[in-house]
Coordinates of C-alpha atoms and ligand atoms in Angstrom, one line a residue:
X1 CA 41.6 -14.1 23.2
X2 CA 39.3 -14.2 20.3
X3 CA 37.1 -16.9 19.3
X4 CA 38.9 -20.3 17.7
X5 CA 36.7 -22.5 15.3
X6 CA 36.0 -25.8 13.9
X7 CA 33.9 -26.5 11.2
X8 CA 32.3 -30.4 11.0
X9 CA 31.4 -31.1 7.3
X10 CA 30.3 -34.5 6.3
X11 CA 30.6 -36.0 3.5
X12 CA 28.9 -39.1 0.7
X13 CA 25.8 -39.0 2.8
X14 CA 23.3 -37.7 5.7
X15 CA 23.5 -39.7 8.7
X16 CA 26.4 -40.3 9.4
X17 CA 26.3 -38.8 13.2
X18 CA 27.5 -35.4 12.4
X19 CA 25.5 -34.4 15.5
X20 CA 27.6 -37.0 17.7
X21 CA 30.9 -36.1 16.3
X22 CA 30.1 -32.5 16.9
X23 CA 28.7 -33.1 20.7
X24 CA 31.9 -35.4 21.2
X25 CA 34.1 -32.3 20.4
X26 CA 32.3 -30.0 22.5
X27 CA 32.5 -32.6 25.0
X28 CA 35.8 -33.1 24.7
X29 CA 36.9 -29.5 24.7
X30 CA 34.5 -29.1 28.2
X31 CA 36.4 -31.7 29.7
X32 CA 39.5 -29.3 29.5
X33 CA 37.3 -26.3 30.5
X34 CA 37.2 -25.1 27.7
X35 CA 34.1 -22.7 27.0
X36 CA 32.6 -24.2 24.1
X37 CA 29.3 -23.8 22.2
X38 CA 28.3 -24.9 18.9
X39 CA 26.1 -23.4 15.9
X40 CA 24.1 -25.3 13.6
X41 CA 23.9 -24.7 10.1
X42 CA 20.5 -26.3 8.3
X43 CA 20.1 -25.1 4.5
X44 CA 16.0 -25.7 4.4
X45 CA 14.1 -22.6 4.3
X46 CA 11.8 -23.0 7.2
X47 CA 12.3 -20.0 9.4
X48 CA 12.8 -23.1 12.1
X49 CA 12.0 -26.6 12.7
X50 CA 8.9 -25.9 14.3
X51 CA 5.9 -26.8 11.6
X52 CA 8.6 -30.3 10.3
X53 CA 7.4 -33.2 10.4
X54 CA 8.6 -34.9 13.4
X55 CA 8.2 -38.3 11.2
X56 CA 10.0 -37.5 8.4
X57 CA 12.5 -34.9 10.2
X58 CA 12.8 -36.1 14.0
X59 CA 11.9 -34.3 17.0
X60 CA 12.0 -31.3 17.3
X61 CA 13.7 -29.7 20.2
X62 CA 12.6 -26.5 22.1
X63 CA 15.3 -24.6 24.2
X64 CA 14.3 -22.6 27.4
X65 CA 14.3 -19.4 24.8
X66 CA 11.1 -21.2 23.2
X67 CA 14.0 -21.5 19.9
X68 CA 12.3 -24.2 18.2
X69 CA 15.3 -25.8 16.8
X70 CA 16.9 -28.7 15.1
X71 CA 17.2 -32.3 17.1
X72 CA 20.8 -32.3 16.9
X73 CA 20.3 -29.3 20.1
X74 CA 19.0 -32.1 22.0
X75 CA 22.4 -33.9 21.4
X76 CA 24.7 -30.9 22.5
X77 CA 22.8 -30.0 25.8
X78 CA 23.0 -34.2 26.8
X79 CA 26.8 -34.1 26.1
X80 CA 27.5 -30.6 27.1
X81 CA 25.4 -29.8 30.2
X82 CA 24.4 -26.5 29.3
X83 CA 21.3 -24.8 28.2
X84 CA 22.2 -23.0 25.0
X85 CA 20.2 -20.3 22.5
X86 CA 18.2 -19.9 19.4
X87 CA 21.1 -17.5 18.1
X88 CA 23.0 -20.9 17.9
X89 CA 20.9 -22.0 14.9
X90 CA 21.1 -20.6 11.7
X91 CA 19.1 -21.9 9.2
X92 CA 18.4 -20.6 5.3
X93 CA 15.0 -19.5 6.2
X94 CA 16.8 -17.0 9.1
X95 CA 19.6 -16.1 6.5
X96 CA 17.5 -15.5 3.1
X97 CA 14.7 -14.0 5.6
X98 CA 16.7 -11.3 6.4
X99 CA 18.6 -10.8 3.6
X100 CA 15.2 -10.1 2.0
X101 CA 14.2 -7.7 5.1
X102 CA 17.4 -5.7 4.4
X103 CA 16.6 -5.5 0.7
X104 CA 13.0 -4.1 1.5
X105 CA 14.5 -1.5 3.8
X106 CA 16.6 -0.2 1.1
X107 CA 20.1 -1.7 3.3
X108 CA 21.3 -2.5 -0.4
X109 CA 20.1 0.3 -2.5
X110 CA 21.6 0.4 -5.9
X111 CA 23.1 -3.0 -5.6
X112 CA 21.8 -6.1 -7.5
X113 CA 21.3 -8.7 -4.1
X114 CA 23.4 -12.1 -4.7
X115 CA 24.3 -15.4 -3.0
X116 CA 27.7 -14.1 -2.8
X117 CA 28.9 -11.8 -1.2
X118 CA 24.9 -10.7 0.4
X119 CA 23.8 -14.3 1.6
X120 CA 27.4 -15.5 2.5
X121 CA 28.2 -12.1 4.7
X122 CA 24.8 -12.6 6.2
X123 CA 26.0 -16.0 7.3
X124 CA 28.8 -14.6 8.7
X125 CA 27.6 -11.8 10.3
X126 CA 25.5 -14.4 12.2
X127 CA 28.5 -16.5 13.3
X128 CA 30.2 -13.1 14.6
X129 CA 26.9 -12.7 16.6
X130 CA 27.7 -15.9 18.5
X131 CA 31.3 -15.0 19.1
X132 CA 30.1 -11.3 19.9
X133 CA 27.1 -12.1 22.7
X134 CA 28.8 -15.1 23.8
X135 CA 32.2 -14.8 24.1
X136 CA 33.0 -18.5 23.9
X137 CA 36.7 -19.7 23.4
X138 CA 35.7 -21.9 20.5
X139 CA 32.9 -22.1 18.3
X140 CA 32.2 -25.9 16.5
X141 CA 30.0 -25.6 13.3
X142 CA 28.2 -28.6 12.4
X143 CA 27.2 -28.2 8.6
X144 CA 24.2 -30.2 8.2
X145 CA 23.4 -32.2 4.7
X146 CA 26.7 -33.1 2.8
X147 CA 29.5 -31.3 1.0
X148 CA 27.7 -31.1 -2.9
X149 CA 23.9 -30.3 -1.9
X150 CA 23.1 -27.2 -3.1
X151 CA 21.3 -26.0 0.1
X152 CA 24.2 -25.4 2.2
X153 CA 26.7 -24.4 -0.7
X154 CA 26.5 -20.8 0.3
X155 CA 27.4 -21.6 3.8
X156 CA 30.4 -23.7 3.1
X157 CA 31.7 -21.0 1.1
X158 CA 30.8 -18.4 3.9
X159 CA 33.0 -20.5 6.2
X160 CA 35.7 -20.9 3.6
X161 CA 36.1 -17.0 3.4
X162 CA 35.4 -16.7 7.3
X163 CA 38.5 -19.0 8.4
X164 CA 40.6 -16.7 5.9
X165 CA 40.1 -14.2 8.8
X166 CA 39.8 -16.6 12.1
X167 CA 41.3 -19.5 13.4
X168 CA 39.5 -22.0 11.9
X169 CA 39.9 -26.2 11.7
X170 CA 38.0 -28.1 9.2
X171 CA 37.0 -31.8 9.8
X172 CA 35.3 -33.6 7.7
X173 CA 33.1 -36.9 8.8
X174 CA 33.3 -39.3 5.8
X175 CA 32.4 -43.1 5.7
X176 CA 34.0 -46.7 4.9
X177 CA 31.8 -49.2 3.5
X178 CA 32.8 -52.4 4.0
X179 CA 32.5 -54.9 1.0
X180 CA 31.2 -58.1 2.3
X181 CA 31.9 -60.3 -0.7
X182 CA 35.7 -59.2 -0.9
X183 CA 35.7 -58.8 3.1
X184 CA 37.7 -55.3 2.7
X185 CA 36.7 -51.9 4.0
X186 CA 37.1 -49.0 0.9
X187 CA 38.4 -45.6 1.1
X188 CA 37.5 -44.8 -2.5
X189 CA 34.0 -43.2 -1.5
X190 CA 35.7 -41.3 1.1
X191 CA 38.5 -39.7 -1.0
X192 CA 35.6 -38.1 -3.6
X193 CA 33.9 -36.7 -0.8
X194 CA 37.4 -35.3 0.5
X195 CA 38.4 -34.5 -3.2
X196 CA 34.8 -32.2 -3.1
X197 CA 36.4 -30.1 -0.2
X198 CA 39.4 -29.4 -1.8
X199 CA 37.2 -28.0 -4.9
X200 CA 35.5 -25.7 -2.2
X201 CA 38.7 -24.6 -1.0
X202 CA 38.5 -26.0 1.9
X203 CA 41.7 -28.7 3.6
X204 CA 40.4 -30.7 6.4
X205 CA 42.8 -31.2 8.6
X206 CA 41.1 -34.2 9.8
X207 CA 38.9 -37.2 8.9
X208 CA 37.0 -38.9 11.2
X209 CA 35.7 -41.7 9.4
X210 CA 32.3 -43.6 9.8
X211 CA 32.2 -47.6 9.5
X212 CA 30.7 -50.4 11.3
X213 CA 33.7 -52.0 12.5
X214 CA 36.7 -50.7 13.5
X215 CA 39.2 -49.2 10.8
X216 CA 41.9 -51.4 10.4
X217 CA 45.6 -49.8 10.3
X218 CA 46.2 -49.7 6.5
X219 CA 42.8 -48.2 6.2
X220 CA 43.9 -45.3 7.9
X221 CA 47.3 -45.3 6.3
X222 CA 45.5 -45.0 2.9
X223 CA 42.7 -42.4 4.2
X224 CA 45.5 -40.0 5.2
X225 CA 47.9 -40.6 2.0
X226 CA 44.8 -39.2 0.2
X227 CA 43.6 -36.6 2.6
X228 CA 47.3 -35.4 2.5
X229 CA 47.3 -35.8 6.9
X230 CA 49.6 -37.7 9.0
X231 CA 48.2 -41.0 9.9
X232 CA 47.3 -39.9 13.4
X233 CA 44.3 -37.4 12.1
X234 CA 42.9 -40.1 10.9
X235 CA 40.0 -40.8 13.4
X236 CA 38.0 -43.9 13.7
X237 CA 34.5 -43.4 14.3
X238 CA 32.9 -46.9 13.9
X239 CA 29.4 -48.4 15.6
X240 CA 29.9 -48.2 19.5
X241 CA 27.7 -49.7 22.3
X242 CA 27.0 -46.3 23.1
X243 CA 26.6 -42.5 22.0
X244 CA 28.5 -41.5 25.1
X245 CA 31.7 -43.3 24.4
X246 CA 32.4 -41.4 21.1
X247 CA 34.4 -38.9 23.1
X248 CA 36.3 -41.0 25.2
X249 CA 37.2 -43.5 21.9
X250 CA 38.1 -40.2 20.1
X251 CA 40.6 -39.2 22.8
X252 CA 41.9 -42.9 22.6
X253 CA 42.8 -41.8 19.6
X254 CA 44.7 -38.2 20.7
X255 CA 42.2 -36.4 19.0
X256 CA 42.0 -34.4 22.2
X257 CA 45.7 -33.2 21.8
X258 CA 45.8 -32.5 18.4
X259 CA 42.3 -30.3 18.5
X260 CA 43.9 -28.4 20.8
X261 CA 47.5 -28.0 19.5
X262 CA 46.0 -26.9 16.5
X263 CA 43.5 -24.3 18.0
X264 CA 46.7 -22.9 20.1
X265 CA 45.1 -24.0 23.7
X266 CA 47.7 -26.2 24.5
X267 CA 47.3 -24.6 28.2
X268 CA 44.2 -26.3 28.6
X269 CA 44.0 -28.6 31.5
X270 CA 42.3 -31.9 31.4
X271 CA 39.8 -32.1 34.6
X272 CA 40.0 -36.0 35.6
X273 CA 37.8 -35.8 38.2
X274 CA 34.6 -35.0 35.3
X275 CA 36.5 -37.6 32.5
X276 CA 36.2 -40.3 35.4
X277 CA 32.4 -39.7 36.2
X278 CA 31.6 -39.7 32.6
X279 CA 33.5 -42.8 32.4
X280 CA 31.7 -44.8 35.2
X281 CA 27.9 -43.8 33.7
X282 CA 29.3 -44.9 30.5
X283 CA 30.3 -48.1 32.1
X284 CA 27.0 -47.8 33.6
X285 CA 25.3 -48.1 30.3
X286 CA 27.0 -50.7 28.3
X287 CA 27.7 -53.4 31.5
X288 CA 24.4 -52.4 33.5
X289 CA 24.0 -54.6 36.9
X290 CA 20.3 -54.9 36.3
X291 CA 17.9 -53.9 33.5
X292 CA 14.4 -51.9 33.5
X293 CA 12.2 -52.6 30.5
X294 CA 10.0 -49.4 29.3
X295 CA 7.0 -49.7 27.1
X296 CA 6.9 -46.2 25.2
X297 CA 3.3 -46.0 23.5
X298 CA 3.7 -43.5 20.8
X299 CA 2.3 -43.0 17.5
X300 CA 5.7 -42.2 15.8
X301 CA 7.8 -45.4 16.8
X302 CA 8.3 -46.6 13.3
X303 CA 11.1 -43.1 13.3
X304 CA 13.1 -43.7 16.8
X305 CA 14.3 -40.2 16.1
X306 CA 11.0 -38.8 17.1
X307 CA 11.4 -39.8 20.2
X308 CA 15.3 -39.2 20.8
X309 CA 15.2 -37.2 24.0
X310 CA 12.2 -39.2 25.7
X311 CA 15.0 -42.6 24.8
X312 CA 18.3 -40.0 26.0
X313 CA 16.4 -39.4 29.4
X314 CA 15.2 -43.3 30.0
X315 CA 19.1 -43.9 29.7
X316 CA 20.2 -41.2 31.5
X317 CA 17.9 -41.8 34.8
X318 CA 18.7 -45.9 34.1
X319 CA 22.2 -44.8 34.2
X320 CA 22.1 -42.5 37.5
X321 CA 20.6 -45.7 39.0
X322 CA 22.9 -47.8 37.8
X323 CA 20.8 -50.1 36.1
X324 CA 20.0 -51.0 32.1
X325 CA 17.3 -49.8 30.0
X326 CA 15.3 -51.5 27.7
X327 CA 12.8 -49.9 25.2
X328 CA 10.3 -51.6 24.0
X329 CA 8.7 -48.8 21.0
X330 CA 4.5 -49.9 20.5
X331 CA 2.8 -48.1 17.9
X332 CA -0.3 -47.5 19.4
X333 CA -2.5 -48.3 16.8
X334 CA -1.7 -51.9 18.0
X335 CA -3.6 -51.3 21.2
X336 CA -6.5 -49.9 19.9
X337 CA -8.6 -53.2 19.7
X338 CA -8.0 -54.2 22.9
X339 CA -4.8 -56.7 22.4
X340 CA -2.9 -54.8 25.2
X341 CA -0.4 -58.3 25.7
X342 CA 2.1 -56.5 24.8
X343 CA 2.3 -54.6 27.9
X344 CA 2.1 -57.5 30.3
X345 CA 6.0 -58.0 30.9
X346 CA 7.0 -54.7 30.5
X347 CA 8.3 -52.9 34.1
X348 CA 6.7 -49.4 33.5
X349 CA 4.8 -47.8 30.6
X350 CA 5.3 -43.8 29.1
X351 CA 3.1 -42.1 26.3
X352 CA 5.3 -39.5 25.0
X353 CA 4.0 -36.4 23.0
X354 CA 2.2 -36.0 20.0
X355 CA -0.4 -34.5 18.0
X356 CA -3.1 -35.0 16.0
X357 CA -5.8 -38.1 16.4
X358 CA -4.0 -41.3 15.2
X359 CA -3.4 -43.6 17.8
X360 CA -4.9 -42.0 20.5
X361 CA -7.6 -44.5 21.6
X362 CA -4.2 -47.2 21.9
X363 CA -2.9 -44.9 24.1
X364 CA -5.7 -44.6 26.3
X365 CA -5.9 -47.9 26.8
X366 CA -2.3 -48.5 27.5
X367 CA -2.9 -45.3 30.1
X368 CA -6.0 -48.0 31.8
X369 CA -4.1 -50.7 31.6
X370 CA -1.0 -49.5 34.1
X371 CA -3.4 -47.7 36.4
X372 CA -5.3 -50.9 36.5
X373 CA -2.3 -53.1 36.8
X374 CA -0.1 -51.1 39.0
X375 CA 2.7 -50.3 36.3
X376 CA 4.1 -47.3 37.0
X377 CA 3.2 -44.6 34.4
X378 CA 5.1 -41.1 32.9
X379 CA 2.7 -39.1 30.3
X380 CA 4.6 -36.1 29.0
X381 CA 2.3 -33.4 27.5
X382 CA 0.4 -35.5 25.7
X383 CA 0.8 -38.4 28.1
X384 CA -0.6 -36.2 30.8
X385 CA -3.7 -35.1 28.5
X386 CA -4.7 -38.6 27.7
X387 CA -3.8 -39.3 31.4
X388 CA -6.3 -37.0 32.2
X389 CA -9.1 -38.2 29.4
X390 CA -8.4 -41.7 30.6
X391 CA -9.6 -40.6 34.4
X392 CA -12.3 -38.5 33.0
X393 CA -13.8 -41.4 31.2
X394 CA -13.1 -44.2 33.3
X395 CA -12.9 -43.1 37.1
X396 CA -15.2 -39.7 37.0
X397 CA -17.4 -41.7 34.6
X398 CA -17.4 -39.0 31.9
X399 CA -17.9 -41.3 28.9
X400 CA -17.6 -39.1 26.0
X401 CA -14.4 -37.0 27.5
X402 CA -12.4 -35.8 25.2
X403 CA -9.1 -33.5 24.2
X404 CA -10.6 -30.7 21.9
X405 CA -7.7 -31.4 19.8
X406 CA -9.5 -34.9 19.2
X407 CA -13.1 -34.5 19.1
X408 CA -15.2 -31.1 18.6
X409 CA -18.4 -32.7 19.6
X410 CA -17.6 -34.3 22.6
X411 CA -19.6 -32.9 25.9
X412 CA -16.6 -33.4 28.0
X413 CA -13.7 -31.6 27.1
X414 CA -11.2 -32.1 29.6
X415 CA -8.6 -30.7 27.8
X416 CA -9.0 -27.7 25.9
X417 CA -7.7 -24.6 23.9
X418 CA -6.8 -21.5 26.5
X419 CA -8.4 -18.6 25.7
X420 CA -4.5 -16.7 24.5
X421 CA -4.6 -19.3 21.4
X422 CA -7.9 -19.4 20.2
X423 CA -7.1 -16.2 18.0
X424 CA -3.7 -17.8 16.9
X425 CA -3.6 -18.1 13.2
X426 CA -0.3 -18.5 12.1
X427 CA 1.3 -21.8 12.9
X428 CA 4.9 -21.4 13.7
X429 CA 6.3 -20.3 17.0
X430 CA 2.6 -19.8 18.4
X431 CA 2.6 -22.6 21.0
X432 CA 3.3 -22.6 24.5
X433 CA 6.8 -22.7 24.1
X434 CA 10.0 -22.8 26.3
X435 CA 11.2 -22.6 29.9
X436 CA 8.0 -22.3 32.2
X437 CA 7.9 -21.7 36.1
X438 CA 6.1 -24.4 37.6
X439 CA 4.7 -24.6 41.6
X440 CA 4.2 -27.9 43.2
X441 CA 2.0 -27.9 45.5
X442 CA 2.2 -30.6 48.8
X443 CA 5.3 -32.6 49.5
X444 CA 3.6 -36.1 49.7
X445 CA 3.0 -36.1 46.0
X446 CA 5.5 -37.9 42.9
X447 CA 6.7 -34.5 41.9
X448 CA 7.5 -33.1 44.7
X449 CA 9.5 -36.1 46.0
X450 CA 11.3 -36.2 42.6
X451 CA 12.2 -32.4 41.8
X452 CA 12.8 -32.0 46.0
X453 CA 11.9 -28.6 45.6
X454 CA 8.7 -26.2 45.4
X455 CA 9.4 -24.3 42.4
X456 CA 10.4 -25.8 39.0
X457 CA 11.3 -24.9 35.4
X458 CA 11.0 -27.5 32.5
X459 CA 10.1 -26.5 28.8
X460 CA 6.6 -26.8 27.1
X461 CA 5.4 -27.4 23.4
X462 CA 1.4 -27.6 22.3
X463 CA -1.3 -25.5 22.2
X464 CA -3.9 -27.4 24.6
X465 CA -4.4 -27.8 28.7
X466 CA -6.6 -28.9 31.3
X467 CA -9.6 -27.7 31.4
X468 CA -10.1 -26.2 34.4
X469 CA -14.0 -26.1 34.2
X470 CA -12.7 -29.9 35.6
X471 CA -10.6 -29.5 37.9
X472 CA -12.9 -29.8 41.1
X473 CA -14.4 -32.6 39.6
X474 CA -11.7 -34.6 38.7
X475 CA -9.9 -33.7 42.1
X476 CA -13.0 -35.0 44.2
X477 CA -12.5 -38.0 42.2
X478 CA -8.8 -38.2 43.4
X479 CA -7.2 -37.1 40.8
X480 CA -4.4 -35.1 42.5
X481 CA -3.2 -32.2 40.8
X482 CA 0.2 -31.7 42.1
X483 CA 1.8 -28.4 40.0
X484 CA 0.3 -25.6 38.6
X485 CA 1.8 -22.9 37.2
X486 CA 3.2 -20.0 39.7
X487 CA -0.7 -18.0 38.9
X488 CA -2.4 -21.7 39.7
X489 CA -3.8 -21.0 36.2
X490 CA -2.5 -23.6 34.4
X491 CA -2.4 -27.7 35.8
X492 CA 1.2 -28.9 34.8
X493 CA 1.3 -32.3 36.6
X494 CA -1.6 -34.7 37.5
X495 CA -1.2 -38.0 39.2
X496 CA -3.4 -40.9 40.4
X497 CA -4.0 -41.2 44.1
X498 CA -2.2 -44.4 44.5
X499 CA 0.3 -46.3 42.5
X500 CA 3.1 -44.5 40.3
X501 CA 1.4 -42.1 38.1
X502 CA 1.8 -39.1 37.2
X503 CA 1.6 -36.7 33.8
X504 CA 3.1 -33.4 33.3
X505 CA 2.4 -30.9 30.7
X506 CA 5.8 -30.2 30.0
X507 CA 8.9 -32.0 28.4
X508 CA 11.1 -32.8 31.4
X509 CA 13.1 -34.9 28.9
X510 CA 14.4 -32.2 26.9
X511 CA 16.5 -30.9 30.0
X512 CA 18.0 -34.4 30.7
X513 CA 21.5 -34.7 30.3
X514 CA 24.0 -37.8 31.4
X515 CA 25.5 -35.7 34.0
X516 CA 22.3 -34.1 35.3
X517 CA 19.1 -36.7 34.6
X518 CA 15.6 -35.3 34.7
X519 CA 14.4 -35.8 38.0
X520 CA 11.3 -36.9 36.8
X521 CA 12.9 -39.6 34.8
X522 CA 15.0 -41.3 38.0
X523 CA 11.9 -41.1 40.2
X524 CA 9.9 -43.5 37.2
X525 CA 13.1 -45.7 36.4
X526 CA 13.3 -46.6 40.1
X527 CA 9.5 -47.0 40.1
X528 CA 9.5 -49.2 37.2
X529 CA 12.6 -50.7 38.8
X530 CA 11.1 -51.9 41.9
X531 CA 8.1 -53.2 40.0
X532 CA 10.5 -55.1 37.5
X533 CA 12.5 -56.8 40.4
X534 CA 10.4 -59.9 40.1
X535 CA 10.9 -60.4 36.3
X536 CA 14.5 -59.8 36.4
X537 CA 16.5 -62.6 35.0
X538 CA 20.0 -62.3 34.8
X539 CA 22.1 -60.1 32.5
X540 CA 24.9 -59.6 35.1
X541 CA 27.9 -57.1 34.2
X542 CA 30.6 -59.9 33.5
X543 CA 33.2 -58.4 35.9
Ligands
LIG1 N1 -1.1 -32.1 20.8 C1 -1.0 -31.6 22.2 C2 -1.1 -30.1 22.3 O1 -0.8 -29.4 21.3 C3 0.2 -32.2 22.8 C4 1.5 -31.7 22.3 C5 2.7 -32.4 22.8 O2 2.6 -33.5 23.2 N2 3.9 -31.8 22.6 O3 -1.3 -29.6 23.3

């Protein structure tokens, strides 16, 4: 059967949760087994998201292909278990990058090169790419940015002239404001934006429609007069406890059924068995028996989307363990004069990537304090390096040690550039990137008892590692080195001798998903839990 589509557009503004709206429907569509994958559409001209900002833009998330690509990945592996591909994401850097290649090569001779029909058949020849190498039974679209900006413009028309020629169902994801002084929530907003999609040509045949509390009835009724649907395609999509529940509330709502009347897959069988265990973790997370609180010591706190798979995997290992999760986000700045307070009530502390020097001496001390206290501790990739600078300094008695990254003149540099990117000039896709092999070595060590197995993949991003001019040193200090990579020369975990510790140079958190937590994660959550038993007070689920 060929390839079905639906195409997510948003409408009014950004932020709305295109990405959760989009995951739900791929979740939805796996819980009838029904191969799905989505594409991304992104309309800024960076080849990728690799050299964003992860401040301004949010993380950025790395697929085992080393595809730098747009958070919004991270959200469909956590709902949809699988590990997807950098073909998935198409961005106007990829599309107006190669329509320029093809120009060069003389693919266009004698033809002036326009947005249309050269940029929007480029778009689609990447969408048949997809349905070509991948053979899914439905593709969703997410559209980022909002029906109006010019940047995606193109696209939307390239989609409007694909689903001429493929089974294609629109949705668009608007928003109802609610008036506090008149107490009423308003459509008018929401039928522009639909009003825009009609000028591109394009009928929805279905709003899903953003507000903070549930849409009433004659909402609805009013939303689909306008949007010309039946009541019924109307979909609320209003705040929820959690991310997790969006697909179950849209099926609530028979979304489910009518997706798949409309894409002609009425065959499709609803497997219970995987709807009930994503219920019960969902119950898991919004009535938790117990709760865990987290310290994360980062330096981009004041943007939680920085740090959206490192929160995604706390919840996910909380929820495996049936117990709650509580963040507490410290910029680490705070702890660079000392003032670590903050840290005293907190069941387990995590430094989380990052780069470049601000905040790294609150870090460090954060990294002291829970070796010195016994609070269990995770440092990812960053985490680990400091983990390792705070040994160096403190336990080897290395004063000055140092990462390169963060000081050229110190004597000690514990971590350091490898020799493969000291040429590296050009800044994007040049890290250490993607899936990597890892061996753990010894069974009696924190990764080994968490992964249960010798040999490991997780993903990597950043350009520096441990030194190994170091490692005999800092191993005859006790600092155990418990992975490597499958050559032994690269470290990829460390961890202190006794106590909960450990730092890996990798990302474990971009491979957790709700179904399948990062093993790392649930070894530190039940750490942390254990240590947090004595300041637990109450918060029982009210059965
Ligand atoms: N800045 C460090 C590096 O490049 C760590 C990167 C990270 O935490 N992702 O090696």
């Amino acid at each position: 059967m060929p390839t079905k589509y639906i195409v997510v557009l948003g409408s009014l503004m950004s932020g709305l949760g295109k990405g959760v709206v989009t995951s739900s429907i791929l979740k939805i569509l796996d819980f009838y087994n029904i191969k799905a994958l989505p594409i991304k559409f992104d309309g800024y001209l960076n080849y990728d998201c690799g050299t964003m900002n992860p401040y301004r833009h949010g993380e950025v998330f790395v697929l085992d292909d080393k595809s730098e690509v747009d958070m919004d990945f991270g959200l469909y592996e956590r709902f949809l278990n699988k590990n997807l591909t950098g073909i998935l994401s198409i961005t106007g850097g990829k599309l107006f990058g190669s329509v320029i290649r093809k120009e060069r090569v003389g693919k266009y001779l004698g033809e002036d090169v326009q947005i249309i029909p050269h940029l929007t058949n480029e778009a689609i020849t990447f969408i048949e790419r997809v349905a070509n190498e991948e053979k899914p039974d439905v593709v969703v679209i997410e559209v980022g940015g909002t029906v109006g900006d010019i940047e995606n413009s193109y696209f939307i028309e390239a989609v409007r002239q694909f689903s001429l020629r493929n089974d294609t169902v629109f949705i668009n994801l608007t928003y109802s404001p609610r008036m506090e002084a008149v107490g009423e929530q308003k459509t008018k907003p929401a039928q522009l934006g639909f009003r825009l999609l009609l000028q591109a040509g394009i009928r929805p045949s279905f709003v899903i429609c953003r507000s903070n509390d549930e849409l009433p009835g004659n909402v609805k009724e009013k939303l689909a007069l306008f949007a010309n649907l039946e009541k019924e395609r109307v979909i609320d999509d209003s705040d929820d406890a959690t991310i997790y529940n969006m697909p179950l509330h849209f099926m609530e709502q028979g979304l489910d059924r009518l997706l798949i009347k409309d894409l002609g897959l009425s065959d499709a069988r609803l497997d219970k068995r995987r709807l009930g265990a994503w219920k019960e973790m969902v119950r898991r997370i919004v009535h938790p028996s117990a709760k865990v609180k987290i310290a994360v010591v980062g330096k981009y706190t004041g943007l939680r989307d920085s740090y959206a798979s490192v929160k995604e995997a706390l919840v996910h290992a909380a929820a495996s363990l049936d117990t709650g999760m509580e963040i507490r986000w410290i910029e680490s700045t705070e702890l660079e004069k000392g003032d670590l307070s903050k840290l005293q009530d907190v069941d387990g502390i995590l430094v989380p990537g990052g780069f470049g020097n601000r905040g790294i001496e609150g870090m460090i001390n954060a990294i002291q304090y829970a070796r010195e206290n016994g609070k269990p501790y995770l440092g990812l990739c960053l985490g680990m390096q400091l983990m390792v600078v705070e040994y160096a300094r403190n336990v080897a008695l290395l004063k000055d040690a140092n990462s390169s990254e963060f000081s050229k003149r110190s004597r000690h540099k514990v971590i350091d550039l490898i020799y493969w990117q000291r040429g590296v000039k050009q800044k994007g896709g040049t890290m250490r990137l993607g899936a990597w092999e890892c061996r753990l070595s010894g069974k009696d060590t924190i990764a080994y008892r968490a992964y249960g197995k010798p040999i490991i993949s997780e993903r990597h991003r950043h350009r520096y590692e441990f030194n190994n001019k170091y490692r005999s040193l800092l191993f005859k200090k006790g600092l155990v080195i418990s992975g490597t990579t499958k050559d032994n020369k690269l470290v990829e975990f460390v961890e202190w001798g006794s106590g909960f510790g450990i730092g890996t140079q990798a990302h474990p958190e971009l491979k957790s998903r709700l179904e399948a937590p990062a093993p790392l994660f649930v070894s530190f959550v039940k750490a942390a839990s254990r240590a947090g038993i004595r300041n637990y007070s109450g918060n029982k689920r009210p059965d």
